[in-house]
PDB file of C-alpha atoms in Angstrom:
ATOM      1  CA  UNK A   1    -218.538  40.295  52.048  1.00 50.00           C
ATOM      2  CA  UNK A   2    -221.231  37.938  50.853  1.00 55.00           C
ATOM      3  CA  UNK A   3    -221.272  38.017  46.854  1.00 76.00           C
ATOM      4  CA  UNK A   4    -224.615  37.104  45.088  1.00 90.00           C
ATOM      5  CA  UNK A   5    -224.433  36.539  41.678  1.00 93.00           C
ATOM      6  CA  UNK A   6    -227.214  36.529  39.291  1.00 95.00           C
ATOM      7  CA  UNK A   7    -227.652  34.750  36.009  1.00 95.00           C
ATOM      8  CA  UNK A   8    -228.428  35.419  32.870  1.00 96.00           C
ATOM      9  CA  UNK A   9    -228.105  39.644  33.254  1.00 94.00           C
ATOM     10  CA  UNK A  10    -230.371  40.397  30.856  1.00 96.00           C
ATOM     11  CA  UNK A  11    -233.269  38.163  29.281  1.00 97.00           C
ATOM     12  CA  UNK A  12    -235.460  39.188  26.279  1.00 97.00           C
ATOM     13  CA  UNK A  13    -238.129  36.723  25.887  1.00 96.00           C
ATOM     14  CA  UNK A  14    -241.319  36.543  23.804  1.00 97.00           C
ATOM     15  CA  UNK A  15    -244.771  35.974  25.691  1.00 97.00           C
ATOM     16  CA  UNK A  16    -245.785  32.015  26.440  1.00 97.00           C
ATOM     17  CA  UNK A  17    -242.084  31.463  26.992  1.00 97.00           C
ATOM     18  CA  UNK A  18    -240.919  29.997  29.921  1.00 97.00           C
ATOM     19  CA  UNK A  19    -237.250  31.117  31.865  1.00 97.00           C
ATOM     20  CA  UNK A  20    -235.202  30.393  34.736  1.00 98.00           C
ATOM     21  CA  UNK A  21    -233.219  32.995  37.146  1.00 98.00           C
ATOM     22  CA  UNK A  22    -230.083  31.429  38.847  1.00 97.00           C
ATOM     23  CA  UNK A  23    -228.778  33.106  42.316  1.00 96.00           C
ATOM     24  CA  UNK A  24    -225.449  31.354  43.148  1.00 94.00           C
ATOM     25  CA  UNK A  25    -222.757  32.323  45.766  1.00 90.00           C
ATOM     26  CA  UNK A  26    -219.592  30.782  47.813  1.00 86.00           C
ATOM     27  CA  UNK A  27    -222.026  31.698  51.764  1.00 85.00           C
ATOM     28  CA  UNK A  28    -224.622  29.522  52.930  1.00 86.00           C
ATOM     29  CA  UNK A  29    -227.470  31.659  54.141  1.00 83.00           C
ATOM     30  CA  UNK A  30    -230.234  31.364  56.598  1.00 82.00           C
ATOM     31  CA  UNK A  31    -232.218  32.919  53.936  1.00 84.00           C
ATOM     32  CA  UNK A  32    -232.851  34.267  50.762  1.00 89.00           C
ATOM     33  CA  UNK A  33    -235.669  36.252  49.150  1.00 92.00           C
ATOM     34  CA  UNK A  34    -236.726  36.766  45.718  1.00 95.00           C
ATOM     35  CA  UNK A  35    -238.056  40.722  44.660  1.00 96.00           C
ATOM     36  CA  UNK A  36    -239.472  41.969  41.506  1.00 97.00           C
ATOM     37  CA  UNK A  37    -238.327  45.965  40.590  1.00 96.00           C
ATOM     38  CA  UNK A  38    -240.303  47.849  38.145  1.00 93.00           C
ATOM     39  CA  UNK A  39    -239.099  51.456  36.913  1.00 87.00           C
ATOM     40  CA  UNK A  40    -239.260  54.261  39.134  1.00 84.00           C
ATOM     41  CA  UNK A  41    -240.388  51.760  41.930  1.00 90.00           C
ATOM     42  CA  UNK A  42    -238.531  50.008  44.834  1.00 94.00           C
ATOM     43  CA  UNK A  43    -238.334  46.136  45.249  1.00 95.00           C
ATOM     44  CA  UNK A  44    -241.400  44.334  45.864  1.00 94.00           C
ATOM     45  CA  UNK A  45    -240.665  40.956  48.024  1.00 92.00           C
ATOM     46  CA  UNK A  46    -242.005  37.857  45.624  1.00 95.00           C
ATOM     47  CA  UNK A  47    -241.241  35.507  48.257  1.00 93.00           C
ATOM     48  CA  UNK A  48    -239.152  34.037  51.283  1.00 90.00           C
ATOM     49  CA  UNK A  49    -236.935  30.608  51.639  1.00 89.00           C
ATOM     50  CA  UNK A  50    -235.801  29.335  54.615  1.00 86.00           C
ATOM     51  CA  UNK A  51    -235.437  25.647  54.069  1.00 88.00           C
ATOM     52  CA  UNK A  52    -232.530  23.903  52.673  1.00 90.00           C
ATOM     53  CA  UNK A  53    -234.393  22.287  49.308  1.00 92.00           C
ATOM     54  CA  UNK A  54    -237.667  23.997  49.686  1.00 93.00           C
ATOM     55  CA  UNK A  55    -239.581  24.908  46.616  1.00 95.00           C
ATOM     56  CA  UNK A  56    -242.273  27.435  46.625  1.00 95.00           C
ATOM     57  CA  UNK A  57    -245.209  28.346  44.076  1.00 96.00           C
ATOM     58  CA  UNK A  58    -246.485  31.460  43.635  1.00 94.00           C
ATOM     59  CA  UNK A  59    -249.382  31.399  40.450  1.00 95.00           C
ATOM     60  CA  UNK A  60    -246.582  31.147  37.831  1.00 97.00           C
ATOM     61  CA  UNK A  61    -243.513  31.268  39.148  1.00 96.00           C
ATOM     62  CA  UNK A  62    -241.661  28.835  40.995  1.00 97.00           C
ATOM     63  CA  UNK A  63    -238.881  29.395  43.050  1.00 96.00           C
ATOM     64  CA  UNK A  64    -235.809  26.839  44.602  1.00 95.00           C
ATOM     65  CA  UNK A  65    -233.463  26.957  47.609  1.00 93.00           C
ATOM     66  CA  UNK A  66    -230.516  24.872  47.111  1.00 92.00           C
ATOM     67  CA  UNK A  67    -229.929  21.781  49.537  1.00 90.00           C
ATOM     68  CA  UNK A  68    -226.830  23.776  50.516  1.00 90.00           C
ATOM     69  CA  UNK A  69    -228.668  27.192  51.413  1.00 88.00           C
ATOM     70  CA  UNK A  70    -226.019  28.463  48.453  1.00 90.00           C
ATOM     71  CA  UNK A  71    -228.214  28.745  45.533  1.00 92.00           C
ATOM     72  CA  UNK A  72    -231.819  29.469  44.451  1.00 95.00           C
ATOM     73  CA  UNK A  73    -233.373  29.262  41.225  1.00 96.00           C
ATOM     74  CA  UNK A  74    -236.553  31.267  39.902  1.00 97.00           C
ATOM     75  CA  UNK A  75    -238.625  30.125  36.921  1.00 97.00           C
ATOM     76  CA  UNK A  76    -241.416  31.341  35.487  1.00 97.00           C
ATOM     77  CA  UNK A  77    -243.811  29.477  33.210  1.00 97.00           C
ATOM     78  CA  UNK A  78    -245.575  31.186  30.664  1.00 97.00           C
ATOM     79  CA  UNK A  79    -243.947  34.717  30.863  1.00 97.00           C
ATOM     80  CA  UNK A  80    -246.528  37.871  30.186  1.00 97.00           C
ATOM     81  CA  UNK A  81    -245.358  40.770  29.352  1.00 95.00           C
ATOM     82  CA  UNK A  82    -245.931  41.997  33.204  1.00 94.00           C
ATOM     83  CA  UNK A  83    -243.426  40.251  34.337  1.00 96.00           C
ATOM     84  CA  UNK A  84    -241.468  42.578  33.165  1.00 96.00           C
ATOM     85  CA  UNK A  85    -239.251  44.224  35.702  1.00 96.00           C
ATOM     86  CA  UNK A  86    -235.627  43.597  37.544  1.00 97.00           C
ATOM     87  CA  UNK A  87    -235.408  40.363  39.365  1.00 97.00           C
ATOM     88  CA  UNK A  88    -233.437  40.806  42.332  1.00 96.00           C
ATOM     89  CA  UNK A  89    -232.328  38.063  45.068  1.00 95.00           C
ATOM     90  CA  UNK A  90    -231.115  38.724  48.922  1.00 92.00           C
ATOM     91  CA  UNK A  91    -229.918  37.360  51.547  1.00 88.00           C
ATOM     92  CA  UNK A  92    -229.604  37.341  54.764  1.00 78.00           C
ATOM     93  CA  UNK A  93    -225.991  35.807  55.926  1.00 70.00           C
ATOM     94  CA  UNK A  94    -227.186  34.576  59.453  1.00 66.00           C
ATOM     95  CA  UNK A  95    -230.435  34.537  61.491  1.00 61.00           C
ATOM     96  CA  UNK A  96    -231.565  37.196  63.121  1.00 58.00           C
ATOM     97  CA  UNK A  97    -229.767  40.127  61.128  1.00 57.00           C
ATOM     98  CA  UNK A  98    -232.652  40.239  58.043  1.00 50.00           C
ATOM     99  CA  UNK A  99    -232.375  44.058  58.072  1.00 53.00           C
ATOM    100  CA  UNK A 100    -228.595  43.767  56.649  1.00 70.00           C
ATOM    101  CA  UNK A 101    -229.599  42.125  53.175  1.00 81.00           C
ATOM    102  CA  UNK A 102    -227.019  41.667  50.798  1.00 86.00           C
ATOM    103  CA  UNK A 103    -228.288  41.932  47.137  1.00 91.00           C
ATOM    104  CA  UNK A 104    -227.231  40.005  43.890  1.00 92.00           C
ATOM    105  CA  UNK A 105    -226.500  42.049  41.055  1.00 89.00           C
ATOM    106  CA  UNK A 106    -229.872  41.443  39.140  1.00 94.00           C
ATOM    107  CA  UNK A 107    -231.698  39.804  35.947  1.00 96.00           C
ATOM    108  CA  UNK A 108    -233.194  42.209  33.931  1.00 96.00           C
ATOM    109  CA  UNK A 109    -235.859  40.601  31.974  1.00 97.00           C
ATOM    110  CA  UNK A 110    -238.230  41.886  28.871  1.00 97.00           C
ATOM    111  CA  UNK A 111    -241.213  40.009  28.047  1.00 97.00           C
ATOM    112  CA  UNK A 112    -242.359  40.791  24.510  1.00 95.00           C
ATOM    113  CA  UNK A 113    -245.975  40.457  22.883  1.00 92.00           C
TER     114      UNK A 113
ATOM    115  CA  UNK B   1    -252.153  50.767  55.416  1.00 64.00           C
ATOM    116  CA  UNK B   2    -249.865  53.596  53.451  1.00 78.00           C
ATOM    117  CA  UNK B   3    -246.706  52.417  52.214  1.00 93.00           C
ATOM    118  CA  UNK B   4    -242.917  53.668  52.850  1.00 96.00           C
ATOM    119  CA  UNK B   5    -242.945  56.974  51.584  1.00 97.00           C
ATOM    120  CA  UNK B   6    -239.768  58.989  50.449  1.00 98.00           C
ATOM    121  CA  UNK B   7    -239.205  62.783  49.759  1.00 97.00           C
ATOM    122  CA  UNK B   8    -238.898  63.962  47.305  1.00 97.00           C
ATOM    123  CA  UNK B   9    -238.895  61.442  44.508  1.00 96.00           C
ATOM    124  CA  UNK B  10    -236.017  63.564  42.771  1.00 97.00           C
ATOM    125  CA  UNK B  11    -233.108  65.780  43.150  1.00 96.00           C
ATOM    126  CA  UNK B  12    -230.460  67.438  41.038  1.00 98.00           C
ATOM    127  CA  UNK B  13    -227.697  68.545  42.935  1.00 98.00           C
ATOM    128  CA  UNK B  14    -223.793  70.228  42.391  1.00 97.00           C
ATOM    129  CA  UNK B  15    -221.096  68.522  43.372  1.00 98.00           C
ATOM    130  CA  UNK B  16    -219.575  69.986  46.470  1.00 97.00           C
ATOM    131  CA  UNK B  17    -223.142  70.010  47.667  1.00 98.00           C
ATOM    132  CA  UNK B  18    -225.590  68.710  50.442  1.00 98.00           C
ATOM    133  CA  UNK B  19    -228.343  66.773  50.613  1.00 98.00           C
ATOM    134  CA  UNK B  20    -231.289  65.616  52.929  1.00 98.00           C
ATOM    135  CA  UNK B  21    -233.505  62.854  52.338  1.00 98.00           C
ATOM    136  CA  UNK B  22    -236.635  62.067  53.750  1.00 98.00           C
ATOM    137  CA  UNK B  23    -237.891  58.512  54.727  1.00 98.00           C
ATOM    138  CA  UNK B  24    -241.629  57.427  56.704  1.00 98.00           C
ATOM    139  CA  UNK B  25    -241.878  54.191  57.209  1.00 96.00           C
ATOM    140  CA  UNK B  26    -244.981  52.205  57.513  1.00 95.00           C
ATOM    141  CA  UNK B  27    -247.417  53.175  60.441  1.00 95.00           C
ATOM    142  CA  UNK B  28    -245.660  50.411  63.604  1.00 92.00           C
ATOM    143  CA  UNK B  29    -242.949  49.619  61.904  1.00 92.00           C
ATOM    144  CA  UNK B  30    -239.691  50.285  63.597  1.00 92.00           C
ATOM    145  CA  UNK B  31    -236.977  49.598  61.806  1.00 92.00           C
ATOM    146  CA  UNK B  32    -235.782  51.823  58.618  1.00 94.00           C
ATOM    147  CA  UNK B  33    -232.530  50.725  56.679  1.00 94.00           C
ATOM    148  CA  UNK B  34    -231.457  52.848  53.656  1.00 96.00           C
ATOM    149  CA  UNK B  35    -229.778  51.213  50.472  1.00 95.00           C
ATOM    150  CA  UNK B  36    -228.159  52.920  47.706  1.00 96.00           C
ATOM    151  CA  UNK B  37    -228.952  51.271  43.991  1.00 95.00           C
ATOM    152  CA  UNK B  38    -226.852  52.384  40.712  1.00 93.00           C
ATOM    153  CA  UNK B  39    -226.336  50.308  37.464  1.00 88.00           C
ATOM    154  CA  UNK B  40    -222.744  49.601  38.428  1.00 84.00           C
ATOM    155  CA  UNK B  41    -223.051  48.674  41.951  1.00 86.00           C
ATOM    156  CA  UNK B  42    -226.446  47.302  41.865  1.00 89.00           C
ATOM    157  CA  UNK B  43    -228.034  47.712  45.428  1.00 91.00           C
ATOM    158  CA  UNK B  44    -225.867  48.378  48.458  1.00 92.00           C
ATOM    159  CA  UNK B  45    -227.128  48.310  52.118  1.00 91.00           C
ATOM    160  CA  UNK B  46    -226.091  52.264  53.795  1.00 94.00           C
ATOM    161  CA  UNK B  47    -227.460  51.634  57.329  1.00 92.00           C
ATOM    162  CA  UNK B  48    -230.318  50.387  59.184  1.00 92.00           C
ATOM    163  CA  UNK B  49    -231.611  52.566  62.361  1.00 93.00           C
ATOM    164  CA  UNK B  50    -233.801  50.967  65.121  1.00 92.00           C
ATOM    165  CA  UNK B  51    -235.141  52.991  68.130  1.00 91.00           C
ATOM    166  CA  UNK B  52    -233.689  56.017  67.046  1.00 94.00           C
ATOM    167  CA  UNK B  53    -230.081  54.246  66.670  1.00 94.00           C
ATOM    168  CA  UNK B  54    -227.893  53.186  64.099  1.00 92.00           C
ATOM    169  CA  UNK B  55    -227.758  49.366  64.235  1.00 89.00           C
ATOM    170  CA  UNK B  56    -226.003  48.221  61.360  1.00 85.00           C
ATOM    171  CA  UNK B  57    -223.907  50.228  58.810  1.00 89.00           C
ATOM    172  CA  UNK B  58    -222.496  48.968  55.630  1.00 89.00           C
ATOM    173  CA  UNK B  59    -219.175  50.471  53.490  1.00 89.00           C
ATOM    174  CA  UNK B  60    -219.714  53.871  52.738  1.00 94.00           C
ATOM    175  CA  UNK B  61    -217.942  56.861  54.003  1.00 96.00           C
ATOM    176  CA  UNK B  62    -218.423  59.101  56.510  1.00 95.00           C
ATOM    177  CA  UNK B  63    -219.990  61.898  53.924  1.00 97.00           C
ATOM    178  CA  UNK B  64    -223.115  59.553  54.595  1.00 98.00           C
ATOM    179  CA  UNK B  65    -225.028  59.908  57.527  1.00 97.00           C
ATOM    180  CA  UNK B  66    -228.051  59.020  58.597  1.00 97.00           C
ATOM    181  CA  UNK B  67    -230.727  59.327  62.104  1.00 97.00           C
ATOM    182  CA  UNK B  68    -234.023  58.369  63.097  1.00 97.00           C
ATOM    183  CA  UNK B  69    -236.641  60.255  64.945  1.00 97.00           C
ATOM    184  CA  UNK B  70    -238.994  59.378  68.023  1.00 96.00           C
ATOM    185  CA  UNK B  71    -241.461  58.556  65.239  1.00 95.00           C
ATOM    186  CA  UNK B  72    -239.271  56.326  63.538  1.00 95.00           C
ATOM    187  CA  UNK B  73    -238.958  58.278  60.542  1.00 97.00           C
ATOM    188  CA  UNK B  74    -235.615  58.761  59.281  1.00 98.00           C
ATOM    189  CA  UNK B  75    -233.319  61.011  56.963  1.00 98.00           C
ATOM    190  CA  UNK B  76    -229.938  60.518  55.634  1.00 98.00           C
ATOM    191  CA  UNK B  77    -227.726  62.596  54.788  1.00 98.00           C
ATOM    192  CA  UNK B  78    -224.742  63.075  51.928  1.00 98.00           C
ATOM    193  CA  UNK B  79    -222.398  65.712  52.524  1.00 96.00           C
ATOM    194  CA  UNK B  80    -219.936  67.146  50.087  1.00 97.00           C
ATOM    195  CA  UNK B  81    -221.320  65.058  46.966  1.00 98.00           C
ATOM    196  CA  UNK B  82    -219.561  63.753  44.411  1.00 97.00           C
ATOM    197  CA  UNK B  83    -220.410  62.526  40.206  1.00 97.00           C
ATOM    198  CA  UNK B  84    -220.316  59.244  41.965  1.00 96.00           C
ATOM    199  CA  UNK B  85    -223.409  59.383  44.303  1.00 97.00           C
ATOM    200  CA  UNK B  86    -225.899  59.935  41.814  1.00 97.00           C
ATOM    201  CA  UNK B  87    -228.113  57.022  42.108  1.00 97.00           C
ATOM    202  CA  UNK B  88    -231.220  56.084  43.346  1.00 97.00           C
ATOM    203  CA  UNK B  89    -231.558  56.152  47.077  1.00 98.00           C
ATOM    204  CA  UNK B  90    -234.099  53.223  48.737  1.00 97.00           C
ATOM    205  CA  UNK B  91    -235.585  53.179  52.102  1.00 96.00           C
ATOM    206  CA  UNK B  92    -236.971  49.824  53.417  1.00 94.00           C
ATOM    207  CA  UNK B  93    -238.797  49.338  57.034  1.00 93.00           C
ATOM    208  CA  UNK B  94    -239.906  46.328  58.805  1.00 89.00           C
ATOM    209  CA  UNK B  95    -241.724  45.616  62.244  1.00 86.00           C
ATOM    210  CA  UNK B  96    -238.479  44.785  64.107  1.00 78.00           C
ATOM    211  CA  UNK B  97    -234.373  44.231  64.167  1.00 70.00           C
ATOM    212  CA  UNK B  98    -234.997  40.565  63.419  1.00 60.00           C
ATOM    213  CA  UNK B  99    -238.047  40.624  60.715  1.00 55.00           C
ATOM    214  CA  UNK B 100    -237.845  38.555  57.337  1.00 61.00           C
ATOM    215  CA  UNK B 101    -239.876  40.981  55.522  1.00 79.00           C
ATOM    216  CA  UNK B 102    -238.591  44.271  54.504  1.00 86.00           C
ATOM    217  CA  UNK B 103    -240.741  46.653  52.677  1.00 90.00           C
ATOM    218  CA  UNK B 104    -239.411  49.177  50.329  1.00 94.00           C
ATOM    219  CA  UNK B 105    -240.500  52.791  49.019  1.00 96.00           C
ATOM    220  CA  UNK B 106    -240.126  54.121  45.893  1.00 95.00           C
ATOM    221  CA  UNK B 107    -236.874  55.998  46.192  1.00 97.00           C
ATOM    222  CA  UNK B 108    -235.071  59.012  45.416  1.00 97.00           C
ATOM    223  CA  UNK B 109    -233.140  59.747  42.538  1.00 97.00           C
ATOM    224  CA  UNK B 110    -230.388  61.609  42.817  1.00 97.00           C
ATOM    225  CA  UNK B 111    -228.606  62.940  39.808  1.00 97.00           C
ATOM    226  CA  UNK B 112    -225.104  65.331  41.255  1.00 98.00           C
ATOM    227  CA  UNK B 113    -224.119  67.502  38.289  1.00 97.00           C
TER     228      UNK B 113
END
């Protein structure tokens, strides 16, 4: 079994601040995708990497695939308080089977006034 | 275009119990796959039907069941419940077996008493 693993757990940060989201495991995927959780809601997809090294921008946040397809990094610049929520990352472990993501275990982050 | 929607939103049950819940996944979208998310176990992938059949199934016992109708809506189904299986219960649905993007409701909690 594929095993994601998210750092930090839990973030607390103060609004202007800027923080990074590791996803790290052992698997190379053929993808990995980056959702945002708010209470009482289900994941919303942030984004999509495919491509060994590819970087993607998204207003704010910025997110990394590693060179190796093991890793992935999300930071966001100049956190505001709605970017509050769970981050999660998946992945898919080879192409063609997206349905069967495999979730990492989550950053919970708190953006304060 | 509505969303994934999931009945009902929550659920207290007694252990020992049965339950049925109630996924409809966007309007051409084929594919359903259920997840179960808890603090502990963070999200876990249950199954994934396509065309009425159960494509993929992750590591849960057989108390968990799930089907798909002509329609592609789906249900799942936890028999004999236990402390354990309170959680909150996800359904995703994307266009096809091989899609990138998987679009999720906003659950059901289950709370077993």
């Amino acid at each position: 079994t594929q095993l994601l693993e998210q750092s930090p757990q839990f973030l607390s940060i103060q609004e202007g601040e800027n923080l990074t989201v590791y996803c790290n495991s052992s698997s190379v995927f053929s993808s990995l995708q980056w959702y945002r959780q708010e209470p009482g809601e289900g994941p919303v997809l942030l984004v999509t990497v495919v491509t060994g090294g590819e970087v993607k921008k998204l207003k704010r946040l910025t997110f990394q695939f590693g060179d190796a397809r093991k890793d992935s990094s999300l930071h966001i610049t100049a956190a505001q308080p709605g970017d509050t929520g769970l981050y999660l990352c998946a992945a898919t472990p080879r192409a063609g089977t997206a349905s069967k993501l495999t979730f990492g275990t989550g950053t919970r982050l708190q953006v304060t006034l | 275009k509505a969303g994934v929607t999931q009945t009902p939103r929550y659920l207290i049950k007694t252990r020992g119990q049965q339950v049925t819940l109630s996924c409809s996944p966007i309007s051409g979208h084929r594919s359903v796959s259920w997840y179960q998310q808890t603090p502990g176990q963070g999200l876990q992938f249950l199954f994934e039907y396509f065309s009425e059949t159960q494509r993929n199934k992750g590591n849960f016992p057989g108390r968990f069941s799930g089907r798909q109708f002509s329609n592609s809506r789906s249900e799942m189904n936890v028999s004999t419940l236990e402390l354990g299986d309170s959680a909150l219960y996800l359904c995703a649905s994307s266009f096809g077996l091989a899609q990138e993007t998987q679009y999720f409701g906003p659950g059901t909690r289950l709370l077993v008493l």
